[in-house]
mmCIF file of C-alpha atoms in Angstrom:
data_model
loop_
_atom_site.group_PDB
_atom_site.id
_atom_site.type_symbol
_atom_site.label_atom_id
_atom_site.label_comp_id
_atom_site.label_asym_id
_atom_site.label_seq_id
_atom_site.Cartn_x
_atom_site.Cartn_y
_atom_site.Cartn_z
ATOM 1 C CA MET A 1 0.000 0.000 0.000
ATOM 2 C CA THR A 2 1.161 3.513 -0.855
ATOM 3 C CA ALA A 3 0.759 6.689 1.170
ATOM 4 C CA ILE A 4 0.376 9.890 -0.861
ATOM 5 C CA TYR A 5 2.103 13.008 0.470
ATOM 6 C CA LEU A 6 1.487 16.369 -1.204
ATOM 7 C CA THR A 7 4.582 18.182 0.061
ATOM 8 C CA GLN A 8 5.445 20.360 -2.949
ATOM 9 C CA PRO A 9 3.837 23.832 -3.171
ATOM 10 C CA GLY A 10 1.271 23.956 -5.939
ATOM 11 C CA SER A 11 0.758 20.191 -6.097
ATOM 12 C CA LEU A 12 -2.634 18.865 -7.160
ATOM 13 C CA LEU A 13 -4.098 15.430 -6.575
ATOM 14 C CA ASP A 14 -6.672 14.525 -9.196
ATOM 15 C CA ALA A 15 -8.435 11.228 -9.949
ATOM 16 C CA LYS A 16 -9.680 9.371 -13.017
ATOM 17 C CA ARG A 17 -11.260 5.917 -13.247
ATOM 18 C CA GLY A 18 -10.245 4.810 -9.767
ATOM 19 C CA VAL A 19 -6.668 6.095 -10.042
ATOM 20 C CA PHE A 20 -5.123 9.078 -8.235
ATOM 21 C CA GLU A 21 -2.964 11.362 -10.373
ATOM 22 C CA LEU A 22 -0.377 13.601 -8.751
ATOM 23 C CA TRP A 23 0.333 16.802 -10.705
ATOM 24 C CA HIS A 24 2.991 19.467 -10.228
ATOM 25 C CA ASP A 25 3.878 22.364 -12.554
ATOM 26 C CA ASP A 26 1.243 21.099 -15.009
ATOM 27 C CA ARG A 27 3.030 17.774 -15.300
ATOM 28 C CA ARG A 28 1.714 14.465 -14.088
ATOM 29 C CA GLN A 29 4.227 13.026 -11.641
ATOM 30 C CA ARG A 30 2.622 9.744 -10.565
ATOM 31 C CA ARG A 31 -0.459 7.558 -10.917
ATOM 32 C CA ILE A 32 -1.546 5.487 -7.896
ATOM 33 C CA PRO A 33 -4.586 3.173 -7.933
ATOM 34 C CA ALA A 34 -6.959 4.006 -5.082
ATOM 35 C CA LYS A 35 -7.120 0.328 -4.113
ATOM 36 C CA LEU A 36 -3.368 0.449 -3.450
ATOM 37 C CA THR A 37 -3.477 3.702 -1.449
ATOM 38 C CA SER A 38 -3.374 3.707 2.358
ATOM 39 C CA GLN A 39 -3.777 7.406 3.226
ATOM 40 C CA ILE A 40 -3.307 10.970 1.927
ATOM 41 C CA LEU A 41 -1.544 13.883 3.625
ATOM 42 C CA VAL A 42 -2.061 17.368 2.160
ATOM 43 C CA PHE A 43 -0.159 20.520 3.075
ATOM 44 C CA GLU A 44 -1.663 24.003 2.979
ATOM 45 C CA ASP A 45 -0.080 24.971 -0.341
ATOM 46 C CA SER A 46 -1.400 21.878 -2.184
ATOM 47 C CA GLN A 47 -4.918 20.812 -3.075
ATOM 48 C CA LEU A 48 -7.261 17.925 -3.920
ATOM 49 C CA SER A 49 -9.727 17.996 -6.772
ATOM 50 C CA LYS A 50 -13.391 17.132 -6.150
ATOM 51 C CA THR A 51 -12.942 13.845 -7.985
ATOM 52 C CA ALA A 52 -9.966 12.950 -5.771
ATOM 53 C CA ILE A 53 -12.003 13.732 -2.653
ATOM 54 C CA ALA A 54 -14.896 11.596 -3.883
ATOM 55 C CA LEU A 55 -12.548 8.717 -4.673
ATOM 56 C CA ALA A 56 -10.895 8.942 -1.240
ATOM 57 C CA ILE A 57 -14.295 8.851 0.464
ATOM 58 C CA SER A 58 -15.430 5.864 -1.581
ATOM 59 C CA PHE A 59 -12.342 3.912 -0.482
ATOM 60 C CA ARG A 60 -12.531 5.243 3.103
ATOM 61 C CA LEU A 61 -8.996 6.635 2.968
ATOM 62 C CA PRO A 62 -7.762 8.886 5.798
ATOM 63 C CA VAL A 63 -7.114 12.368 4.374
ATOM 64 C CA LEU A 64 -5.491 14.975 6.627
ATOM 65 C CA PHE A 65 -4.827 18.650 5.839
ATOM 66 C CA LEU A 66 -1.913 20.484 7.494
ATOM 67 C CA ASP A 67 -0.881 24.132 7.469
ATOM 68 C CA ARG A 68 2.616 25.375 6.612
ATOM 69 C CA HIS A 69 3.675 24.788 10.230
ATOM 70 C CA HIS A 70 2.334 21.197 10.066
ATOM 71 C CA ARG A 71 -0.585 21.858 12.408
ATOM 72 C CA HIS A 72 -4.005 20.342 11.733
ATOM 73 C CA LEU A 73 -6.269 22.266 9.386
ATOM 74 C CA GLY A 74 -8.856 19.487 9.268
ATOM 75 C CA ARG A 75 -9.531 16.044 7.883
ATOM 76 C CA LEU A 76 -11.885 14.443 5.421
ATOM 77 C CA HIS A 77 -14.839 13.153 7.390
ATOM 78 C CA LEU A 78 -15.408 9.412 7.127
ATOM 79 C CA ASN A 79 -18.484 7.877 8.709
ATOM 80 C CA PRO A 80 -17.213 5.238 11.184
ATOM 81 C CA ASN A 81 -20.464 3.307 10.790
ATOM 82 C CA SER A 82 -20.176 2.907 7.016
ATOM 83 C CA GLY A 83 -18.212 0.451 4.929
ATOM 84 C CA SER A 84 -18.254 -3.311 4.681
ATOM 85 C CA GLN A 85 -15.424 -3.579 7.200
ATOM 86 C CA HIS A 86 -17.448 -2.110 10.054
ATOM 87 C CA ARG A 87 -18.682 -4.550 12.668
ATOM 88 C CA SER A 88 -20.481 -3.993 15.914
ATOM 89 C CA ARG A 89 -20.102 -6.037 19.049
ATOM 90 C CA PRO A 90 -22.577 -6.151 21.910
ATOM 91 C CA GLY A 91 -21.281 -5.104 25.273
ATOM 92 C CA THR A 92 -18.175 -3.253 26.436
ATOM 93 C CA PRO A 93 -15.612 -3.979 29.144
ATOM 94 C CA ASP A 94 -16.814 -3.254 32.658
ATOM 95 C CA PRO A 95 -15.453 -0.131 34.460
ATOM 96 C CA ASP A 96 -12.715 -2.073 36.254
ATOM 97 C CA ASP A 97 -11.426 -3.552 32.995
ATOM 98 C CA ARG A 98 -11.510 -0.142 31.302
ATOM 99 C CA ARG A 99 -9.593 1.431 34.157
ATOM 100 C CA ASP A 100 -7.009 -1.385 34.060
ATOM 101 C CA LEU A 101 -6.564 -0.913 30.325
ATOM 102 C CA ALA A 102 -6.106 2.843 30.785
ATOM 103 C CA GLU A 103 -3.432 2.185 33.419
ATOM 104 C CA ARG A 104 -1.575 -0.135 31.052
ATOM 105 C CA LEU A 105 -1.572 2.511 28.329
ATOM 106 C CA VAL A 106 -0.335 5.255 30.647
ATOM 107 C CA SER A 107 2.268 2.954 32.198
ATOM 108 C CA ALA A 108 3.603 1.997 28.752
ATOM 109 C CA ILE A 109 4.040 5.583 27.555
ATOM 110 C CA LEU A 110 5.542 6.806 30.841
ATOM 111 C CA ASN A 111 8.043 3.942 30.970
ATOM 112 C CA SER A 112 9.125 4.567 27.383
ATOM 113 C CA ARG A 113 9.437 8.313 27.985
ATOM 114 C CA GLN A 114 11.520 7.666 31.065
ATOM 115 C CA SER A 115 13.772 5.339 29.044
ATOM 116 C CA LEU A 116 14.375 8.082 26.507
ATOM 117 C CA LEU A 117 15.036 10.740 29.152
ATOM 118 C CA ASN A 118 17.525 8.410 30.843
ATOM 119 C CA THR A 119 19.633 8.492 27.663
ATOM 120 C CA LEU A 120 19.818 12.309 27.636
ATOM 121 C CA ASP A 121 22.500 14.284 29.430
ATOM 122 C CA GLY A 122 20.536 15.814 32.270
ATOM 123 C CA ALA A 123 23.526 17.803 33.481
ATOM 124 C CA ILE A 124 23.025 20.377 30.724
ATOM 125 C CA CYS A 125 19.238 20.484 31.081
ATOM 126 C CA PRO A 126 17.689 20.590 34.587
ATOM 127 C CA THR A 127 14.216 20.167 33.076
ATOM 128 C CA VAL A 128 15.177 16.647 32.004
ATOM 129 C CA GLU A 129 16.025 15.738 35.601
ATOM 130 C CA LEU A 130 12.794 17.302 36.861
ATOM 131 C CA THR A 131 10.728 15.363 34.343
ATOM 132 C CA ARG A 132 12.457 12.089 35.198
ATOM 133 C CA GLY A 133 11.605 12.561 38.865
ATOM 134 C CA THR A 134 8.002 13.447 38.102
ATOM 135 C CA ILE A 135 7.521 10.374 35.919
ATOM 136 C CA ALA A 136 9.068 8.104 38.566
ATOM 137 C CA ARG A 137 6.687 9.486 41.203
ATOM 138 C CA ILE A 138 3.630 9.119 38.960
ATOM 139 C CA LEU A 139 4.541 5.531 38.025
ATOM 140 C CA ASP A 140 4.428 4.667 41.717
ATOM 141 C CA GLU A 141 0.956 6.202 41.991
ATOM 142 C CA LEU A 142 -0.624 4.530 38.941
ATOM 143 C CA PRO A 143 -1.920 1.347 40.673
ATOM 144 C CA THR A 144 -4.216 3.393 42.927
ATOM 145 C CA ALA A 145 -5.169 6.144 40.472
ATOM 146 C CA SER A 146 -8.735 6.486 39.173
ATOM 147 C CA GLY A 147 -9.480 6.780 35.473
ATOM 148 C CA ASP A 148 -9.758 10.565 35.703
ATOM 149 C CA ARG A 149 -6.547 10.735 37.714
ATOM 150 C CA LEU A 150 -4.743 8.691 35.049
ATOM 151 C CA ARG A 151 -5.752 11.285 32.448
ATOM 152 C CA GLU A 152 -4.538 14.077 34.731
ATOM 153 C CA HIS A 153 -1.186 12.324 35.198
ATOM 154 C CA LEU A 154 -0.746 11.968 31.442
ATOM 155 C CA THR A 155 -1.599 15.624 30.829
ATOM 156 C CA GLY A 156 0.746 16.725 33.594
ATOM 157 C CA VAL A 157 3.670 14.774 32.160
ATOM 158 C CA ASP A 158 2.946 16.169 28.690
ATOM 159 C CA ARG A 159 3.404 19.692 30.055
ATOM 160 C CA LEU A 160 6.907 18.789 31.246
ATOM 161 C CA TYR A 161 8.112 16.178 28.774
ATOM 162 C CA TYR A 162 8.006 18.020 25.448
ATOM 163 C CA PRO A 163 9.394 21.291 26.844
ATOM 164 C CA ALA A 164 12.220 19.190 28.318
ATOM 165 C CA LEU A 165 13.007 17.662 24.914
ATOM 166 C CA ARG A 166 12.945 21.070 23.221
ATOM 167 C CA GLN A 167 15.155 22.621 25.886
ATOM 168 C CA TRP A 168 17.618 19.734 25.800
ATOM 169 C CA LEU A 169 17.886 19.978 22.028
ATOM 170 C CA ARG A 170 18.510 23.738 22.144
ATOM 171 C CA LEU A 171 21.123 23.441 24.882
ATOM 172 C CA SER A 172 22.773 20.474 23.140
ATOM 173 C CA ALA A 173 23.043 22.438 19.908
ATOM 174 C CA GLY A 174 24.824 25.284 21.652
ATOM 175 C CA THR A 175 23.125 27.767 19.340
ATOM 176 C CA VAL A 176 19.715 29.130 18.402
ATOM 177 C CA LEU A 177 17.459 26.492 16.905
ATOM 178 C CA ALA A 178 14.959 27.073 14.173
ATOM 179 C CA PRO A 179 11.416 26.073 15.256
ATOM 180 C CA ILE A 180 11.270 22.442 16.403
ATOM 181 C CA ASP A 181 7.555 22.060 17.060
ATOM 182 C CA PRO A 182 6.531 21.751 13.359
ATOM 183 C CA TRP A 183 8.459 18.481 13.137
ATOM 184 C CA PHE A 184 6.791 17.097 16.262
ATOM 185 C CA TYR A 185 3.434 18.105 14.754
ATOM 186 C CA LEU A 186 4.286 16.374 11.488
ATOM 187 C CA ALA A 187 5.526 13.161 13.110
ATOM 188 C CA HIS A 188 2.407 12.945 15.286
ATOM 189 C CA SER A 189 0.239 13.468 12.197
ATOM 190 C CA LEU A 190 2.053 10.722 10.299
ATOM 191 C CA LEU A 191 1.550 8.271 13.162
ATOM 192 C CA GLU A 192 -2.079 9.341 13.491
ATOM 193 C CA GLN A 193 -2.737 8.713 9.801
ATOM 194 C CA VAL A 194 -1.277 5.204 9.837
ATOM 195 C CA THR A 195 -3.091 4.280 13.038
ATOM 196 C CA TYR A 196 -6.392 5.732 11.806
ATOM 197 C CA GLY A 197 -6.153 3.658 8.632
ATOM 198 C CA PHE A 198 -5.682 0.449 10.636
ATOM 199 C CA VAL A 199 -8.582 1.384 12.932
ATOM 200 C CA LEU A 200 -10.854 1.840 9.912
ATOM 201 C CA ASP A 201 -9.687 -1.475 8.448
ATOM 202 C CA ALA A 202 -10.426 -3.213 11.752
ATOM 203 C CA GLY A 203 -13.977 -1.874 11.788
ATOM 204 C CA VAL A 204 -13.560 -0.118 15.136
ATOM 205 C CA ASN A 205 -15.235 3.206 15.892
ATOM 206 C CA PRO A 206 -12.395 5.763 16.290
ATOM 207 C CA TYR A 207 -14.528 7.794 18.718
ATOM 208 C CA GLU A 208 -15.031 4.987 21.270
ATOM 209 C CA SER A 209 -11.935 5.142 23.428
ATOM 210 C CA ILE A 210 -10.662 4.142 26.845
ATOM 211 C CA LEU A 211 -8.317 6.950 27.876
ATOM 212 C CA HIS A 212 -8.747 10.020 25.691
ATOM 213 C CA CYS A 213 -12.016 11.958 25.714
ATOM 214 C CA ASP A 214 -13.902 12.923 22.575
ATOM 215 C CA THR A 215 -13.553 16.705 22.188
ATOM 216 C CA GLY A 216 -14.629 16.930 18.562
ATOM 217 C CA ASP A 217 -12.889 15.414 15.568
ATOM 218 C CA ASN A 218 -9.819 14.334 17.528
ATOM 219 C CA LEU A 219 -10.232 10.544 17.040
ATOM 220 C CA PRO A 220 -9.781 9.603 20.726
ATOM 221 C CA LEU A 221 -9.337 5.865 20.089
ATOM 222 C CA VAL A 222 -6.599 6.606 17.561
ATOM 223 C CA ARG A 223 -4.884 8.755 20.177
ATOM 224 C CA ASP A 224 -5.148 5.908 22.687
ATOM 225 C CA LEU A 225 -3.398 3.595 20.248
ATOM 226 C CA MET A 226 -0.755 6.162 19.314
ATOM 227 C CA LEU A 227 0.429 6.562 22.897
ATOM 228 C CA GLU A 228 2.444 3.369 22.981
ATOM 229 C CA TRP A 229 4.491 4.382 19.937
ATOM 230 C CA THR A 230 5.084 8.113 20.259
ATOM 231 C CA VAL A 231 8.533 7.839 21.863
ATOM 232 C CA THR A 232 9.811 5.233 19.404
ATOM 233 C CA LEU A 233 8.262 6.537 16.199
ATOM 234 C CA VAL A 234 7.838 10.261 16.893
ATOM 235 C CA ASP A 235 10.160 11.681 19.540
ATOM 236 C CA LEU A 236 13.319 9.816 18.543
ATOM 237 C CA LEU A 237 12.716 10.534 14.873
ATOM 238 C CA VAL A 238 12.353 14.274 15.510
ATOM 239 C CA LEU A 239 15.440 14.473 17.729
ATOM 240 C CA ARG A 240 17.588 12.688 15.165
ATOM 241 C CA PHE A 241 16.185 14.648 12.260
ATOM 242 C CA CYS A 242 16.740 18.033 13.898
ATOM 243 C CA MET A 243 20.340 17.217 14.777
ATOM 244 C CA ASP A 244 21.193 15.538 11.481
ATOM 245 C CA GLU A 245 19.671 18.310 9.360
ATOM 246 C CA PHE A 246 21.273 21.106 11.426
ATOM 247 C CA LEU A 247 18.040 23.018 11.687
ATOM 248 C CA PHE A 248 19.707 25.986 13.307
ATOM 249 C CA SER A 249 19.603 29.705 12.604
ATOM 250 C CA GLY A 250 21.683 32.718 13.509
ATOM 251 C CA ASN A 251 25.213 31.349 13.105
ATOM 252 C CA GLY A 252 25.493 30.375 9.454
ATOM 253 C CA ASN A 253 25.414 26.646 10.154
ATOM 254 C CA GLY A 254 21.729 26.161 9.520
ATOM 255 C CA SER A 255 20.078 24.113 6.824
ATOM 256 C CA HIS A 256 19.127 26.253 3.840
ATOM 257 C CA SER A 257 17.022 23.588 2.160
ATOM 258 C CA PRO A 258 13.511 24.667 1.130
ATOM 259 C CA LEU A 259 10.818 23.570 3.548
ATOM 260 C CA SER A 260 9.297 21.212 0.969
ATOM 261 C CA ARG A 261 12.633 19.443 0.574
ATOM 262 C CA LEU A 262 12.982 19.063 4.331
ATOM 263 C CA ARG A 263 9.450 17.661 4.422
ATOM 264 C CA ASP A 264 10.357 15.140 1.756
ATOM 265 C CA ARG A 265 13.408 14.007 3.701
ATOM 266 C CA PHE A 266 11.414 13.765 6.911
ATOM 267 C CA VAL A 267 8.656 11.721 5.260
ATOM 268 C CA GLN A 268 11.263 9.455 3.659
ATOM 269 C CA GLN A 269 12.834 8.824 7.064
ATOM 270 C CA TRP A 270 9.375 8.146 8.470
ATOM 271 C CA GLU A 271 8.596 5.556 5.793
ATOM 272 C CA THR A 272 12.005 3.921 6.234
ATOM 273 C CA GLN A 273 11.381 3.718 9.969
ATOM 274 C CA LEU A 274 7.951 2.107 9.511
ATOM 275 C CA ALA A 275 9.442 -0.556 7.235
ATOM 276 C CA SER A 276 12.381 -1.285 9.540
ATOM 277 C CA GLU A 277 12.469 -4.302 11.827
ATOM 278 C CA ALA A 278 10.994 -3.824 15.268
ATOM 279 C CA ILE A 279 11.096 -7.277 16.836
ATOM 280 C CA ALA A 280 11.663 -10.801 15.525
ATOM 281 C CA GLY A 281 11.458 -9.982 11.837
ATOM 282 C CA THR A 282 8.344 -7.835 12.289
ATOM 283 C CA SER A 283 8.284 -4.248 11.031
ATOM 284 C CA TYR A 284 6.884 -1.313 12.949
ATOM 285 C CA ARG A 285 4.039 -1.075 10.458
ATOM 286 C CA GLN A 286 3.138 -4.716 11.128
ATOM 287 C CA CYS A 287 3.332 -4.128 14.885
ATOM 288 C CA LEU A 288 0.911 -1.203 14.581
ATOM 289 C CA PHE A 289 -1.457 -3.332 12.510
ATOM 290 C CA ALA A 290 -1.385 -6.178 15.049
ATOM 291 C CA GLN A 291 -1.767 -3.759 17.951
ATOM 292 C CA VAL A 292 -5.101 -2.478 16.635
ATOM 293 C CA ARG A 293 -6.421 -6.050 16.565
ATOM 294 C CA ARG A 294 -5.232 -6.708 20.130
ATOM 295 C CA TYR A 295 -6.785 -3.488 21.331
ATOM 296 C CA ARG A 296 -10.087 -4.286 19.620
ATOM 297 C CA GLU A 297 -10.204 -7.675 21.351
ATOM 298 C CA ALA A 298 -9.505 -5.984 24.682
ATOM 299 C CA LEU A 299 -12.296 -3.473 24.112
ATOM 300 C CA TRP A 300 -14.660 -6.360 23.393
ATOM 301 C CA GLY A 301 -13.510 -8.262 26.469
ATOM 302 C CA ASP A 302 -11.954 -11.190 24.577
ATOM 303 C CA ARG A 303 -8.455 -10.744 26.002
ATOM 304 C CA LEU A 304 -6.328 -8.543 28.238
ATOM 305 C CA TYR A 305 -4.408 -5.885 26.343
ATOM 306 C CA SER A 306 -0.674 -5.929 27.019
ATOM 307 C CA PRO A 307 1.309 -3.056 25.440
ATOM 308 C CA VAL A 308 4.371 -4.150 23.489
ATOM 309 C CA LEU A 309 6.610 -1.715 25.348
ATOM 310 C CA LEU A 310 5.774 -3.346 28.672
ATOM 311 C CA ARG A 311 6.563 -6.790 27.291
ATOM 312 C CA SER A 312 9.906 -5.775 25.768
ATOM 313 C CA GLU A 313 11.912 -3.354 27.887
ATOM 314 C CA SER A 314 14.556 -2.781 25.208
ATOM 315 C CA PHE A 315 12.013 -2.184 22.463
ATOM 316 C CA VAL A 316 12.783 1.408 21.600
ATOM 317 C CA SER A 317 13.839 2.032 18.015
ATOM 318 C CA GLY A 318 14.223 -1.739 17.614
ATOM 319 C CA GLN A 319 17.231 -1.932 19.934
ATOM 320 C CA PRO A 320 18.387 -0.709 23.343
ATOM 321 C CA LEU A 321 18.969 3.019 23.265
ATOM 322 C CA ARG A 322 22.480 4.350 23.235
ATOM 323 C CA ALA A 323 23.181 7.605 24.999
ATOM 324 C CA LEU A 324 22.102 10.712 23.138
ATOM 325 C CA ARG A 325 24.827 13.179 23.982
ATOM 326 C CA SER A 326 25.152 16.911 23.747
ATOM 327 C CA ARG A 327 26.936 18.440 20.764
ATOM 328 C CA ARG A 328 29.233 19.971 23.346
ATOM 329 C CA SER A 329 30.510 16.471 24.095
ATOM 330 C CA PRO A 330 32.852 14.439 21.810
ATOM 331 C CA CYS A 331 29.898 12.434 20.411
ATOM 332 C CA THR A 332 27.458 14.559 18.437
ATOM 333 C CA HIS A 333 25.487 11.972 16.478
ATOM 334 C CA LEU A 334 22.135 10.764 17.772
ATOM 335 C CA THR A 335 22.045 6.988 17.648
#
C-alpha cells in the first residue's frame, strides 16, 4: 500500500477511473490506484480535486490537511459506521477492565518516555532531571489512580516532557534552533494517519476510546493507540532529524534547504522507519497493525491488552537506546 504526500507547493491530486494522479507544474508526476493507497496527507499549499475527494471517500482513505507549520487544518470526514469492514459487538468492558486498560496505556508511555530521558544528558538540562523525577513518582501512583486521575497524570507529564526535549535539544546544539515544534506536529500526524487507517480497516469506531475523551474530531481511540508508539516513532525521529539536518539559525550553520525538501526528507525517514524491523522480523508497520487487533479484542472483552513496550523493555527504536549526547561532548550523532 502507498501513502500519498502532497509536500510540494502547488501540487494537485486529481483522480480518473479509480486512479489518483499527482500533478505538479502542469506535469503528471505519478499515478496510484486508489485500491493500493493507504492514506493521503495534504499541506496548505497543495490541493485535492473534487474527484480525488470523492474517490478517497469511496475507499474510506484517511485524508489529513496540514498548514505550513504542520498543524491540523482538518480532515476528510469518514463515517465510522459505514463500509463493509465495520462490525459492531454487543457489550463493552466493565469499568474495572476499562480502568485497568487505561493504566496499562499510561504505564507503557511513561516507561518509554523515562527510558528516553535516561539516555539524555541531564547535566546540561535541569528540566530533564525534573521530568524524570516526576515520571518516577507518577509511576508509583498509577496502581491506585482512578481513570480521571490517570488522564490528569498523562496531561501533567505532557506539560513537562516536550518542553524538556525542546530545551535539551537547544542546549545540546549550543546555538539558536529554528522552530522544532513543526516536526513534532508532522511526526504525530504521520503516526495518526497510519493508526487511523488500521482502525478503519479493523472496523472499530475511532470515537469509542478508553483513555482520551472525545472533544470533537480528535479521534480519541486513535490517540489511545498512538500513545504506545510516540517515543519510538515520533520523539526519537524528531530528535535525530533536527540534529542531522542542522536546523539551526543565527550562526550560518543552519540548513538552507527549502521547507518542501525538508518535508520530503522527513517523510522518507518516516517511511524507512515504519518498514524497519521492530522485533523478531516484524516491522513497525506490522506491529501497529497487530496492535489495533489486540486493542479491539480488549475493548470487546476477549483478552487482556498488554502493550508491546511493557513486554519488551529494550524495544525502543528496535534496539536498546544508546546515549544521546550533547553536541558539546565528543559524540554529536544521535544513535
